[in-house]
Amino acid sequence: MYLGPAILFALFASLFYVPGFLDMPLGVLTARQFISQLLFSLFGLIALASLARSIELDPVWPWRPEFRKAMNALLGRT
């Protein structure tokens, strides 16, 4: 499984994390904190999407035809 993009975007997301963001009212946030949290959310969603995509394309998962073919060959059910 190739997790490169997911890890990269997760690292970018961690750069923009604002501690206690969910406890702060929006009116109290400074523009810098608000933009940081928006970037954190954006990069976090991209990281989750790329992780899901890499899992979807990985041939090891049972819903992939390559996995079923390999298992059938290993179990002698051609």
PDB file of N, CA and C in Angstrom:
ATOM      1  N   MET A   1       0.853  -1.168   0.000  1.00  0.00           N
ATOM      2  CA  MET A   1       0.000   0.000   0.000  1.00  0.00           C
ATOM      3  C   MET A   1       0.899   1.232   0.000  1.00  0.00           C
ATOM      4  N   TYR A   2       0.616   2.175  -0.869  1.00  0.00           N
ATOM      5  CA  TYR A   2       1.411   3.376  -1.005  1.00  0.00           C
ATOM      6  C   TYR A   2       0.743   4.515  -0.243  1.00  0.00           C
ATOM      7  N   LEU A   3       1.306   4.864   0.903  1.00  0.00           N
ATOM      8  CA  LEU A   3       0.713   5.873   1.776  1.00  0.00           C
ATOM      9  C   LEU A   3       1.399   7.223   1.681  1.00  0.00           C
ATOM     10  N   GLY A   4       2.278   7.418   0.718  1.00  0.00           N
ATOM     11  CA  GLY A   4       3.043   8.648   0.612  1.00  0.00           C
ATOM     12  C   GLY A   4       2.202   9.915   0.649  1.00  0.00           C
ATOM     13  N   PRO A   5       1.213  10.062  -0.251  1.00  0.00           N
ATOM     14  CA  PRO A   5       0.410  11.297  -0.231  1.00  0.00           C
ATOM     15  C   PRO A   5      -0.370  11.472   1.069  1.00  0.00           C
ATOM     16  N   ALA A   6      -0.885  10.407   1.624  1.00  0.00           N
ATOM     17  CA  ALA A   6      -1.654  10.520   2.866  1.00  0.00           C
ATOM     18  C   ALA A   6      -0.769  11.013   4.000  1.00  0.00           C
ATOM     19  N   ILE A   7       0.433  10.480   4.092  1.00  0.00           N
ATOM     20  CA  ILE A   7       1.356  10.908   5.148  1.00  0.00           C
ATOM     21  C   ILE A   7       1.796  12.347   4.921  1.00  0.00           C
ATOM     22  N   LEU A   8       2.072  12.696   3.679  1.00  0.00           N
ATOM     23  CA  LEU A   8       2.499  14.054   3.361  1.00  0.00           C
ATOM     24  C   LEU A   8       1.429  15.077   3.732  1.00  0.00           C
ATOM     25  N   PHE A   9       0.188  14.831   3.351  1.00  0.00           N
ATOM     26  CA  PHE A   9      -0.872  15.776   3.667  1.00  0.00           C
ATOM     27  C   PHE A   9      -1.204  15.782   5.156  1.00  0.00           C
ATOM     28  N   ALA A  10      -1.043  14.658   5.825  1.00  0.00           N
ATOM     29  CA  ALA A  10      -1.238  14.644   7.277  1.00  0.00           C
ATOM     30  C   ALA A  10      -0.174  15.490   7.976  1.00  0.00           C
ATOM     31  N   LEU A  11       1.054  15.443   7.475  1.00  0.00           N
ATOM     32  CA  LEU A  11       2.105  16.295   8.033  1.00  0.00           C
ATOM     33  C   LEU A  11       1.799  17.773   7.796  1.00  0.00           C
ATOM     34  N   PHE A  12       1.322  18.098   6.596  1.00  0.00           N
ATOM     35  CA  PHE A  12       0.931  19.482   6.323  1.00  0.00           C
ATOM     36  C   PHE A  12      -0.199  19.909   7.259  1.00  0.00           C
ATOM     37  N   ALA A  13      -1.155  19.029   7.482  1.00  0.00           N
ATOM     38  CA  ALA A  13      -2.274  19.359   8.364  1.00  0.00           C
ATOM     39  C   ALA A  13      -1.785  19.625   9.780  1.00  0.00           C
ATOM     40  N   SER A  14      -0.816  18.844  10.236  1.00  0.00           N
ATOM     41  CA  SER A  14      -0.333  19.041  11.606  1.00  0.00           C
ATOM     42  C   SER A  14       0.369  20.383  11.788  1.00  0.00           C
ATOM     43  N   LEU A  15       0.866  20.972  10.718  1.00  0.00           N
ATOM     44  CA  LEU A  15       1.507  22.286  10.820  1.00  0.00           C
ATOM     45  C   LEU A  15       0.500  23.387  11.136  1.00  0.00           C
ATOM     46  N   PHE A  16      -0.747  23.194  10.773  1.00  0.00           N
ATOM     47  CA  PHE A  16      -1.752  24.242  10.894  1.00  0.00           C
ATOM     48  C   PHE A  16      -2.745  24.007  12.033  1.00  0.00           C
ATOM     49  N   TYR A  17      -2.474  23.061  12.909  1.00  0.00           N
ATOM     50  CA  TYR A  17      -3.409  22.758  13.990  1.00  0.00           C
ATOM     51  C   TYR A  17      -3.451  23.898  15.007  1.00  0.00           C
ATOM     52  N   VAL A  18      -4.649  24.305  15.400  1.00  0.00           N
ATOM     53  CA  VAL A  18      -4.832  25.335  16.432  1.00  0.00           C
ATOM     54  C   VAL A  18      -5.382  24.626  17.670  1.00  0.00           C
ATOM     55  N   PRO A  19      -4.601  24.558  18.762  1.00  0.00           N
ATOM     56  CA  PRO A  19      -5.086  23.872  19.966  1.00  0.00           C
ATOM     57  C   PRO A  19      -6.344  24.534  20.524  1.00  0.00           C
ATOM     58  N   GLY A  20      -7.290  23.731  20.945  1.00  0.00           N
ATOM     59  CA  GLY A  20      -8.510  24.224  21.543  1.00  0.00           C
ATOM     60  C   GLY A  20      -9.461  24.902  20.575  1.00  0.00           C
ATOM     61  N   PHE A  21      -9.330  24.604  19.293  1.00  0.00           N
ATOM     62  CA  PHE A  21     -10.151  25.281  18.285  1.00  0.00           C
ATOM     63  C   PHE A  21     -11.639  25.051  18.506  1.00  0.00           C
ATOM     64  N   LEU A  22     -12.008  23.845  18.860  1.00  0.00           N
ATOM     65  CA  LEU A  22     -13.430  23.536  19.014  1.00  0.00           C
ATOM     66  C   LEU A  22     -14.037  24.179  20.257  1.00  0.00           C
ATOM     67  N   ASP A  23     -13.204  24.613  21.197  1.00  0.00           N
ATOM     68  CA  ASP A  23     -13.701  25.254  22.413  1.00  0.00           C
ATOM     69  C   ASP A  23     -13.841  26.768  22.272  1.00  0.00           C
ATOM     70  N   MET A  24     -13.310  27.318  21.167  1.00  0.00           N
ATOM     71  CA  MET A  24     -13.341  28.771  20.972  1.00  0.00           C
ATOM     72  C   MET A  24     -14.541  29.191  20.127  1.00  0.00           C
ATOM     73  N   PRO A  25     -15.248  30.248  20.526  1.00  0.00           N
ATOM     74  CA  PRO A  25     -16.287  30.782  19.641  1.00  0.00           C
ATOM     75  C   PRO A  25     -15.635  31.394  18.399  1.00  0.00           C
ATOM     76  N   LEU A  26     -16.334  31.358  17.277  1.00  0.00           N
ATOM     77  CA  LEU A  26     -15.751  31.873  16.029  1.00  0.00           C
ATOM     78  C   LEU A  26     -15.416  33.360  16.125  1.00  0.00           C
ATOM     79  N   GLY A  27     -16.180  34.102  16.904  1.00  0.00           N
ATOM     80  CA  GLY A  27     -15.913  35.529  17.032  1.00  0.00           C
ATOM     81  C   GLY A  27     -14.635  35.851  17.788  1.00  0.00           C
ATOM     82  N   VAL A  28     -14.129  34.916  18.567  1.00  0.00           N
ATOM     83  CA  VAL A  28     -12.925  35.133  19.358  1.00  0.00           C
ATOM     84  C   VAL A  28     -11.667  34.801  18.556  1.00  0.00           C
ATOM     85  N   LEU A  29     -11.794  33.998  17.502  1.00  0.00           N
ATOM     86  CA  LEU A  29     -10.635  33.588  16.713  1.00  0.00           C
ATOM     87  C   LEU A  29     -10.036  34.779  15.978  1.00  0.00           C
ATOM     88  N   THR A  30      -8.732  34.818  15.944  1.00  0.00           N
ATOM     89  CA  THR A  30      -8.073  35.819  15.115  1.00  0.00           C
ATOM     90  C   THR A  30      -8.091  35.317  13.673  1.00  0.00           C
ATOM     91  N   ALA A  31      -7.823  36.197  12.742  1.00  0.00           N
ATOM     92  CA  ALA A  31      -7.809  35.798  11.329  1.00  0.00           C
ATOM     93  C   ALA A  31      -6.749  34.726  11.092  1.00  0.00           C
ATOM     94  N   ARG A  32      -5.615  34.863  11.759  1.00  0.00           N
ATOM     95  CA  ARG A  32      -4.541  33.886  11.582  1.00  0.00           C
ATOM     96  C   ARG A  32      -4.970  32.503  12.079  1.00  0.00           C
ATOM     97  N   GLN A  33      -5.613  32.444  13.251  1.00  0.00           N
ATOM     98  CA  GLN A  33      -6.076  31.157  13.779  1.00  0.00           C
ATOM     99  C   GLN A  33      -7.145  30.552  12.876  1.00  0.00           C
ATOM    100  N   PHE A  34      -8.043  31.385  12.380  1.00  0.00           N
ATOM    101  CA  PHE A  34      -9.111  30.893  11.527  1.00  0.00           C
ATOM    102  C   PHE A  34      -8.560  30.323  10.220  1.00  0.00           C
ATOM    103  N   ILE A  35      -7.620  31.035   9.603  1.00  0.00           N
ATOM    104  CA  ILE A  35      -7.011  30.541   8.357  1.00  0.00           C
ATOM    105  C   ILE A  35      -6.216  29.276   8.630  1.00  0.00           C
ATOM    106  N   SER A  36      -5.504  29.245   9.759  1.00  0.00           N
ATOM    107  CA  SER A  36      -4.758  28.037  10.121  1.00  0.00           C
ATOM    108  C   SER A  36      -5.692  26.839  10.268  1.00  0.00           C
ATOM    109  N   GLN A  37      -6.825  27.055  10.923  1.00  0.00           N
ATOM    110  CA  GLN A  37      -7.749  25.948  11.126  1.00  0.00           C
ATOM    111  C   GLN A  37      -8.397  25.520   9.820  1.00  0.00           C
ATOM    112  N   LEU A  38      -8.671  26.463   8.926  1.00  0.00           N
ATOM    113  CA  LEU A  38      -9.193  26.103   7.603  1.00  0.00           C
ATOM    114  C   LEU A  38      -8.181  25.261   6.827  1.00  0.00           C
ATOM    115  N   LEU A  39      -6.913  25.655   6.874  1.00  0.00           N
ATOM    116  CA  LEU A  39      -5.877  24.872   6.192  1.00  0.00           C
ATOM    117  C   LEU A  39      -5.714  23.501   6.835  1.00  0.00           C
ATOM    118  N   PHE A  40      -5.799  23.444   8.177  1.00  0.00           N
ATOM    119  CA  PHE A  40      -5.735  22.152   8.862  1.00  0.00           C
ATOM    120  C   PHE A  40      -6.861  21.236   8.385  1.00  0.00           C
ATOM    121  N   SER A  41      -8.073  21.789   8.306  1.00  0.00           N
ATOM    122  CA  SER A  41      -9.219  20.989   7.854  1.00  0.00           C
ATOM    123  C   SER A  41      -9.042  20.542   6.410  1.00  0.00           C
ATOM    124  N   LEU A  42      -8.582  21.425   5.565  1.00  0.00           N
ATOM    125  CA  LEU A  42      -8.385  21.092   4.151  1.00  0.00           C
ATOM    126  C   LEU A  42      -7.357  19.981   3.978  1.00  0.00           C
ATOM    127  N   PHE A  43      -6.176  20.156   4.590  1.00  0.00           N
ATOM    128  CA  PHE A  43      -5.136  19.135   4.455  1.00  0.00           C
ATOM    129  C   PHE A  43      -5.526  17.831   5.147  1.00  0.00           C
ATOM    130  N   GLY A  44      -6.271  17.916   6.233  1.00  0.00           N
ATOM    131  CA  GLY A  44      -6.745  16.697   6.896  1.00  0.00           C
ATOM    132  C   GLY A  44      -7.708  15.916   6.016  1.00  0.00           C
ATOM    133  N   LEU A  45      -8.618  16.621   5.362  1.00  0.00           N
ATOM    134  CA  LEU A  45      -9.551  15.939   4.445  1.00  0.00           C
ATOM    135  C   LEU A  45      -8.835  15.349   3.237  1.00  0.00           C
ATOM    136  N   ILE A  46      -7.852  16.070   2.712  1.00  0.00           N
ATOM    137  CA  ILE A  46      -7.076  15.533   1.586  1.00  0.00           C
ATOM    138  C   ILE A  46      -6.313  14.285   2.022  1.00  0.00           C
ATOM    139  N   ALA A  47      -5.756  14.307   3.239  1.00  0.00           N
ATOM    140  CA  ALA A  47      -5.032  13.135   3.750  1.00  0.00           C
ATOM    141  C   ALA A  47      -5.962  11.933   3.876  1.00  0.00           C
ATOM    142  N   LEU A  48      -7.162  12.160   4.399  1.00  0.00           N
ATOM    143  CA  LEU A  48      -8.123  11.048   4.522  1.00  0.00           C
ATOM    144  C   LEU A  48      -8.554  10.526   3.155  1.00  0.00           C
ATOM    145  N   ALA A  49      -8.760  11.426   2.213  1.00  0.00           N
ATOM    146  CA  ALA A  49      -9.163  11.005   0.867  1.00  0.00           C
ATOM    147  C   ALA A  49      -8.055  10.217   0.175  1.00  0.00           C
ATOM    148  N   SER A  50      -6.806  10.656   0.320  1.00  0.00           N
ATOM    149  CA  SER A  50      -5.720   9.921  -0.321  1.00  0.00           C
ATOM    150  C   SER A  50      -5.470   8.586   0.366  1.00  0.00           C
ATOM    151  N   LEU A  51      -5.693   8.514   1.679  1.00  0.00           N
ATOM    152  CA  LEU A  51      -5.593   7.227   2.367  1.00  0.00           C
ATOM    153  C   LEU A  51      -6.673   6.271   1.867  1.00  0.00           C
ATOM    154  N   ALA A  52      -7.899   6.769   1.729  1.00  0.00           N
ATOM    155  CA  ALA A  52      -8.984   5.932   1.222  1.00  0.00           C
ATOM    156  C   ALA A  52      -8.693   5.462  -0.195  1.00  0.00           C
ATOM    157  N   ARG A  53      -8.133   6.352  -1.011  1.00  0.00           N
ATOM    158  CA  ARG A  53      -7.811   5.993  -2.398  1.00  0.00           C
ATOM    159  C   ARG A  53      -6.716   4.932  -2.443  1.00  0.00           C
ATOM    160  N   SER A  54      -5.697   5.067  -1.586  1.00  0.00           N
ATOM    161  CA  SER A  54      -4.620   4.078  -1.597  1.00  0.00           C
ATOM    162  C   SER A  54      -5.131   2.720  -1.111  1.00  0.00           C
ATOM    163  N   ILE A  55      -6.051   2.716  -0.147  1.00  0.00           N
ATOM    164  CA  ILE A  55      -6.635   1.454   0.311  1.00  0.00           C
ATOM    165  C   ILE A  55      -7.489   0.841  -0.787  1.00  0.00           C
ATOM    166  N   GLU A  56      -8.220   1.688  -1.502  1.00  0.00           N
ATOM    167  CA  GLU A  56      -9.088   1.192  -2.574  1.00  0.00           C
ATOM    168  C   GLU A  56      -8.278   0.543  -3.688  1.00  0.00           C
ATOM    169  N   LEU A  57      -7.104   1.095  -3.997  1.00  0.00           N
ATOM    170  CA  LEU A  57      -6.294   0.573  -5.096  1.00  0.00           C
ATOM    171  C   LEU A  57      -5.306  -0.504  -4.673  1.00  0.00           C
ATOM    172  N   ASP A  58      -5.205  -0.798  -3.399  1.00  0.00           N
ATOM    173  CA  ASP A  58      -4.278  -1.812  -2.918  1.00  0.00           C
ATOM    174  C   ASP A  58      -4.804  -3.206  -3.268  1.00  0.00           C
ATOM    175  N   PRO A  59      -3.994  -4.045  -3.925  1.00  0.00           N
ATOM    176  CA  PRO A  59      -4.491  -5.365  -4.353  1.00  0.00           C
ATOM    177  C   PRO A  59      -4.669  -6.371  -3.225  1.00  0.00           C
ATOM    178  N   VAL A  60      -4.311  -6.036  -1.992  1.00  0.00           N
ATOM    179  CA  VAL A  60      -4.366  -6.988  -0.894  1.00  0.00           C
ATOM    180  C   VAL A  60      -5.765  -7.112  -0.292  1.00  0.00           C
ATOM    181  N   TRP A  61      -6.641  -6.184  -0.553  1.00  0.00           N
ATOM    182  CA  TRP A  61      -7.958  -6.185   0.078  1.00  0.00           C
ATOM    183  C   TRP A  61      -8.910  -7.157  -0.605  1.00  0.00           C
ATOM    184  N   PRO A  62      -9.801  -7.795   0.155  1.00  0.00           N
ATOM    185  CA  PRO A  62     -10.657  -8.866  -0.382  1.00  0.00           C
ATOM    186  C   PRO A  62     -11.631  -8.421  -1.466  1.00  0.00           C
ATOM    187  N   TRP A  63     -11.963  -7.157  -1.559  1.00  0.00           N
ATOM    188  CA  TRP A  63     -12.916  -6.729  -2.582  1.00  0.00           C
ATOM    189  C   TRP A  63     -12.261  -6.514  -3.939  1.00  0.00           C
ATOM    190  N   ARG A  64     -10.937  -6.667  -4.029  1.00  0.00           N
ATOM    191  CA  ARG A  64     -10.240  -6.506  -5.302  1.00  0.00           C
ATOM    192  C   ARG A  64     -10.204  -7.836  -6.042  1.00  0.00           C
ATOM    193  N   PRO A  65     -10.435  -7.836  -7.361  1.00  0.00           N
ATOM    194  CA  PRO A  65     -10.398  -9.086  -8.134  1.00  0.00           C
ATOM    195  C   PRO A  65      -9.031  -9.775  -8.073  1.00  0.00           C
ATOM    196  N   GLU A  66      -7.947  -9.002  -7.991  1.00  0.00           N
ATOM    197  CA  GLU A  66      -6.609  -9.604  -7.926  1.00  0.00           C
ATOM    198  C   GLU A  66      -6.456 -10.450  -6.662  1.00  0.00           C
ATOM    199  N   PHE A  67      -7.021 -10.002  -5.566  1.00  0.00           N
ATOM    200  CA  PHE A  67      -6.952 -10.743  -4.314  1.00  0.00           C
ATOM    201  C   PHE A  67      -7.716 -12.058  -4.443  1.00  0.00           C
ATOM    202  N   ARG A  68      -8.916 -11.985  -5.010  1.00  0.00           N
ATOM    203  CA  ARG A  68      -9.712 -13.212  -5.162  1.00  0.00           C
ATOM    204  C   ARG A  68      -9.035 -14.202  -6.098  1.00  0.00           C
ATOM    205  N   LYS A  69      -8.406 -13.708  -7.180  1.00  0.00           N
ATOM    206  CA  LYS A  69      -7.700 -14.613  -8.079  1.00  0.00           C
ATOM    207  C   LYS A  69      -6.522 -15.283  -7.387  1.00  0.00           C
ATOM    208  N   ALA A  70      -5.767 -14.498  -6.615  1.00  0.00           N
ATOM    209  CA  ALA A  70      -4.626 -15.050  -5.907  1.00  0.00           C
ATOM    210  C   ALA A  70      -5.057 -16.082  -4.867  1.00  0.00           C
ATOM    211  N   MET A  71      -6.120 -15.772  -4.133  1.00  0.00           N
ATOM    212  CA  MET A  71      -6.617 -16.718  -3.124  1.00  0.00           C
ATOM    213  C   MET A  71      -7.142 -17.995  -3.762  1.00  0.00           C
ATOM    214  N   ASN A  72      -7.855 -17.857  -4.875  1.00  0.00           N
ATOM    215  CA  ASN A  72      -8.340 -19.041  -5.570  1.00  0.00           C
ATOM    216  C   ASN A  72      -7.182 -19.891  -6.082  1.00  0.00           C
ATOM    217  N   ALA A  73      -6.128 -19.254  -6.568  1.00  0.00           N
ATOM    218  CA  ALA A  73      -4.959 -20.004  -7.037  1.00  0.00           C
ATOM    219  C   ALA A  73      -4.257 -20.707  -5.863  1.00  0.00           C
ATOM    220  N   LEU A  74      -4.139 -20.005  -4.727  1.00  0.00           N
ATOM    221  CA  LEU A  74      -3.479 -20.606  -3.574  1.00  0.00           C
ATOM    222  C   LEU A  74      -4.288 -21.776  -2.991  1.00  0.00           C
ATOM    223  N   LEU A  75      -5.612 -21.658  -3.032  1.00  0.00           N
ATOM    224  CA  LEU A  75      -6.452 -22.705  -2.472  1.00  0.00           C
ATOM    225  C   LEU A  75      -6.807 -23.788  -3.494  1.00  0.00           C
ATOM    226  N   GLY A  76      -6.302 -23.658  -4.717  1.00  0.00           N
ATOM    227  CA  GLY A  76      -6.554 -24.667  -5.744  1.00  0.00           C
ATOM    228  C   GLY A  76      -7.927 -24.598  -6.350  1.00  0.00           C
ATOM    229  N   ARG A  77      -8.594 -23.474  -6.260  1.00  0.00           N
ATOM    230  CA  ARG A  77      -9.941 -23.324  -6.835  1.00  0.00           C
ATOM    231  C   ARG A  77      -9.877 -22.450  -8.078  1.00  0.00           C
ATOM    232  N   THR A  78      -9.272 -22.926  -9.135  1.00  0.00           N
ATOM    233  CA  THR A  78      -9.112 -22.102 -10.344  1.00  0.00           C
ATOM    234  C   THR A  78     -10.362 -21.931 -11.107  1.00  0.00           C
TER     235      THR A  78
END
